[in-house]
Amino acid sequence: MINRKITAGLLGGFLAFSLTLSGQAMAKFTADEAAELNAEAKATLANFVAETKGADELFANAKGVLVCPKIRKAGAGVGAERGHCVLTSGADDHLYYVSTALKAGLILGVSSHSMILVMNSDTALAKFTSGDREWELGVDASVAVAKIGVGGDLDTTNLKKDIVSFVFGEKGLIADATWEGSRFKKLDVE
């Protein structure tokens, strides 16, 4: 009985945390926050290019590049992840997004990571940037997850897909074997 109460309390707490993150996703994004995100994205791209052989060519041929310098993830059975992202190429001006995901499954802990989405087709870029609606991985587009080898070489198997995802720089401790559906919501800069 006590274990059920503890589990219910943890699940309720993380659900509230998740809903808070979702509510914050609707908030406006300030010009100062945008400038800080631009600097973080530039540093994230520079580190990725320095550590990954073939990244320069990949980015040179991309129709659009979305950089999420830090996505935070937390959970205990139920959890959430959230981070700010910037489309650094593929539009006349930088476009800003918040990425959120609610998770259920075998989750325990807290961590953060960086993510880069490379859009290799005009169609993928247009779907991502059109309108003010949310865009969801797995629903609006399928994304190929690219792997980086031990020597920093790109696994060329998935690099020609419409959208390629790179997740790297994991920090923290989390056990996570979950279904993921990240959503990206365009932010207005004040």
CSV table of C-alpha atoms in Angstrom, one decimal:
chain,number,residue,atom,x,y,z
A,1,MET,CA,0.0,0.0,0.0
A,2,ILE,CA,2.8,2.4,0.9
A,3,ASN,CA,4.7,1.6,-2.4
A,4,ARG,CA,1.5,2.4,-4.4
A,5,LYS,CA,1.2,5.8,-2.6
A,6,ILE,CA,4.8,6.6,-3.3
A,7,THR,CA,4.5,5.5,-6.9
A,8,ALA,CA,1.3,7.5,-7.3
A,9,GLY,CA,3.0,10.6,-5.7
A,10,LEU,CA,6.0,10.3,-8.0
A,11,LEU,CA,3.9,9.9,-11.0
A,12,GLY,CA,1.6,12.8,-10.0
A,13,GLY,CA,4.7,15.0,-9.3
A,14,PHE,CA,6.3,14.3,-12.7
A,15,LEU,CA,3.0,14.8,-14.5
A,16,ALA,CA,2.7,18.2,-12.9
A,17,PHE,CA,6.3,18.9,-13.8
A,18,SER,CA,5.5,17.9,-17.4
A,19,LEU,CA,2.4,20.1,-17.6
A,20,THR,CA,4.4,23.0,-16.2
A,21,LEU,CA,7.0,22.5,-19.0
A,22,SER,CA,4.3,22.3,-21.6
A,23,GLY,CA,2.8,25.6,-20.3
A,24,GLN,CA,6.1,27.3,-20.3
A,25,ALA,CA,6.6,26.2,-23.9
A,26,MET,CA,3.8,28.7,-24.9
A,27,ALA,CA,5.7,31.6,-23.3
A,28,LYS,CA,7.3,34.4,-25.4
A,29,PHE,CA,11.0,34.3,-26.1
A,30,THR,CA,12.9,37.5,-25.5
A,31,ALA,CA,15.6,39.0,-27.7
A,32,ASP,CA,18.2,38.5,-25.0
A,33,GLU,CA,17.2,34.8,-24.8
A,34,ALA,CA,17.5,34.5,-28.6
A,35,ALA,CA,20.9,36.1,-28.6
A,36,GLU,CA,22.1,33.7,-25.8
A,37,LEU,CA,20.6,30.7,-27.7
A,38,ASN,CA,22.4,31.9,-30.9
A,39,ALA,CA,25.8,31.9,-29.1
A,40,GLU,CA,25.1,28.5,-27.6
A,41,ALA,CA,24.1,27.0,-30.9
A,42,LYS,CA,27.2,28.4,-32.6
A,43,ALA,CA,29.4,26.8,-30.0
A,44,THR,CA,27.5,23.5,-30.2
A,45,LEU,CA,27.9,23.4,-34.0
A,46,ALA,CA,31.6,24.4,-33.8
A,47,ASN,CA,32.2,21.6,-31.2
A,48,PHE,CA,30.3,19.1,-33.4
A,49,VAL,CA,32.3,20.0,-36.5
A,50,ALA,CA,35.6,19.9,-34.6
A,51,GLU,CA,34.8,16.4,-33.2
A,52,THR,CA,33.1,14.8,-36.2
A,53,LYS,CA,34.7,14.0,-39.5
A,54,GLY,CA,32.5,14.9,-42.5
A,55,ALA,CA,30.2,17.3,-40.6
A,56,ASP,CA,31.3,20.3,-42.7
A,57,GLU,CA,30.2,18.6,-45.9
A,58,LEU,CA,27.0,17.4,-44.3
A,59,PHE,CA,26.0,21.0,-43.2
A,60,ALA,CA,27.2,22.5,-46.5
A,61,ASN,CA,24.7,20.3,-48.4
A,62,ALA,CA,21.8,20.7,-45.9
A,63,LYS,CA,18.7,22.6,-46.7
A,64,GLY,CA,18.2,23.5,-43.0
A,65,VAL,CA,19.9,22.9,-39.7
A,66,LEU,CA,18.1,23.0,-36.3
A,67,VAL,CA,20.4,23.2,-33.3
A,68,CYS,CA,19.2,22.4,-29.7
A,69,PRO,CA,22.3,23.1,-27.5
A,70,LYS,CA,20.8,21.7,-24.3
A,71,ILE,CA,17.7,19.5,-23.9
A,72,ARG,CA,17.0,18.5,-20.3
A,73,LYS,CA,15.3,15.3,-19.4
A,74,ALA,CA,13.9,14.1,-16.0
A,75,GLY,CA,11.6,11.4,-14.8
A,76,ALA,CA,10.6,8.6,-12.5
A,77,GLY,CA,8.3,6.3,-14.5
A,78,VAL,CA,6.8,9.4,-16.2
A,79,GLY,CA,8.9,12.2,-17.3
A,80,ALA,CA,9.5,15.1,-19.6
A,81,GLU,CA,12.2,16.7,-21.7
A,82,ARG,CA,12.5,20.3,-22.8
A,83,GLY,CA,15.0,22.6,-24.6
A,84,HIS,CA,15.2,25.6,-26.8
A,85,CYS,CA,16.4,25.3,-30.4
A,86,VAL,CA,17.3,27.6,-33.3
A,87,LEU,CA,17.1,27.0,-37.1
A,88,THR,CA,20.5,28.4,-38.0
A,89,SER,CA,20.2,27.8,-41.7
A,90,GLY,CA,17.3,27.3,-44.1
A,91,ALA,CA,15.4,30.6,-43.5
A,92,ASP,CA,16.1,34.2,-44.1
A,93,ASP,CA,16.3,34.9,-40.4
A,94,HIS,CA,16.9,32.5,-37.5
A,95,LEU,CA,13.7,30.8,-36.3
A,96,TYR,CA,13.3,29.7,-32.7
A,97,TYR,CA,11.6,26.7,-31.3
A,98,VAL,CA,10.9,25.0,-28.0
A,99,SER,CA,11.2,21.2,-28.0
A,100,THR,CA,9.1,19.2,-25.5
A,101,ALA,CA,8.3,15.6,-25.0
A,102,LEU,CA,6.3,13.7,-22.4
A,103,LYS,CA,7.6,10.3,-21.7
A,104,ALA,CA,6.3,7.1,-20.2
A,105,GLY,CA,8.2,3.9,-19.7
A,106,LEU,CA,11.3,2.8,-17.9
A,107,ILE,CA,12.6,6.3,-16.9
A,108,LEU,CA,14.6,7.2,-13.8
A,109,GLY,CA,16.9,10.1,-13.3
A,110,VAL,CA,18.0,13.5,-14.7
A,111,SER,CA,20.2,14.3,-17.8
A,112,SER,CA,20.8,16.7,-20.6
A,113,HIS,CA,22.1,16.4,-24.2
A,114,SER,CA,22.5,18.3,-27.4
A,115,MET,CA,20.6,17.6,-30.6
A,116,ILE,CA,21.1,18.7,-34.2
A,117,LEU,CA,18.4,18.0,-36.9
A,118,VAL,CA,19.7,18.2,-40.5
A,119,MET,CA,17.0,18.7,-43.1
A,120,ASN,CA,18.3,17.4,-46.4
A,121,SER,CA,15.3,18.2,-48.6
A,122,ASP,CA,13.3,21.3,-49.4
A,123,THR,CA,10.1,19.4,-48.6
A,124,ALA,CA,11.3,18.5,-45.0
A,125,LEU,CA,12.4,22.1,-44.4
A,126,ALA,CA,9.1,23.5,-45.7
A,127,LYS,CA,7.0,21.1,-43.5
A,128,PHE,CA,9.1,22.1,-40.5
A,129,THR,CA,9.0,25.9,-41.0
A,130,SER,CA,5.4,26.3,-42.3
A,131,GLY,CA,3.0,28.2,-40.2
A,132,ASP,CA,2.9,28.5,-36.4
A,133,ARG,CA,1.8,25.0,-35.7
A,134,GLU,CA,3.6,22.3,-33.7
A,135,TRP,CA,5.7,19.8,-35.6
A,136,GLU,CA,6.2,16.3,-34.1
A,137,LEU,CA,8.9,13.8,-34.8
A,138,GLY,CA,7.3,10.5,-35.9
A,139,VAL,CA,4.0,12.2,-37.0
A,140,ASP,CA,5.0,15.0,-39.3
A,141,ALA,CA,8.2,13.3,-40.5
A,142,SER,CA,10.3,10.3,-39.8
A,143,VAL,CA,13.8,11.0,-38.7
A,144,ALA,CA,16.9,8.9,-39.2
A,145,VAL,CA,19.1,8.7,-36.2
A,146,ALA,CA,22.8,9.0,-37.3
A,147,LYS,CA,25.6,7.4,-35.4
A,148,ILE,CA,29.1,8.8,-34.9
A,149,GLY,CA,31.9,6.2,-34.8
A,150,VAL,CA,34.6,5.8,-32.2
A,151,GLY,CA,37.0,7.9,-34.4
A,152,GLY,CA,34.5,10.6,-34.9
A,153,ASP,CA,33.5,9.3,-38.3
A,154,LEU,CA,29.9,9.7,-39.5
A,155,ASP,CA,28.0,6.5,-40.3
A,156,THR,CA,27.0,7.3,-43.8
A,157,THR,CA,24.0,4.8,-43.8
A,158,ASN,CA,21.3,7.4,-42.9
A,159,LEU,CA,22.9,10.7,-43.9
A,160,LYS,CA,20.8,11.0,-47.1
A,161,LYS,CA,17.4,10.7,-45.4
A,162,ASP,CA,15.1,13.7,-45.5
A,163,ILE,CA,15.8,14.5,-41.8
A,164,VAL,CA,18.8,13.2,-39.8
A,165,SER,CA,19.1,13.6,-36.1
A,166,PHE,CA,22.4,13.7,-34.1
A,167,VAL,CA,22.1,13.3,-30.3
A,168,PHE,CA,25.3,13.9,-28.4
A,169,GLY,CA,27.0,15.3,-25.3
A,170,GLU,CA,24.9,13.4,-22.8
A,171,LYS,CA,25.5,14.5,-19.2
A,172,GLY,CA,23.9,13.2,-16.0
A,173,LEU,CA,22.4,9.9,-15.0
A,174,ILE,CA,19.2,8.6,-16.4
A,175,ALA,CA,17.9,5.1,-17.2
A,176,ASP,CA,15.6,5.6,-20.2
A,177,ALA,CA,14.0,3.0,-22.4
A,178,THR,CA,11.0,5.0,-23.6
A,179,TRP,CA,8.8,5.8,-26.5
A,180,GLU,CA,9.7,9.3,-27.7
A,181,GLY,CA,7.7,11.9,-29.6
A,182,SER,CA,9.4,15.3,-29.5
A,183,ARG,CA,7.3,18.3,-30.5
A,184,PHE,CA,8.7,21.5,-31.8
A,185,LYS,CA,6.7,24.7,-31.3
A,186,LYS,CA,7.8,27.9,-33.1
A,187,LEU,CA,8.5,30.8,-30.6
A,188,ASP,CA,7.8,34.5,-31.2
A,189,VAL,CA,10.7,36.8,-30.2
A,190,GLU,CA,9.7,39.9,-28.3
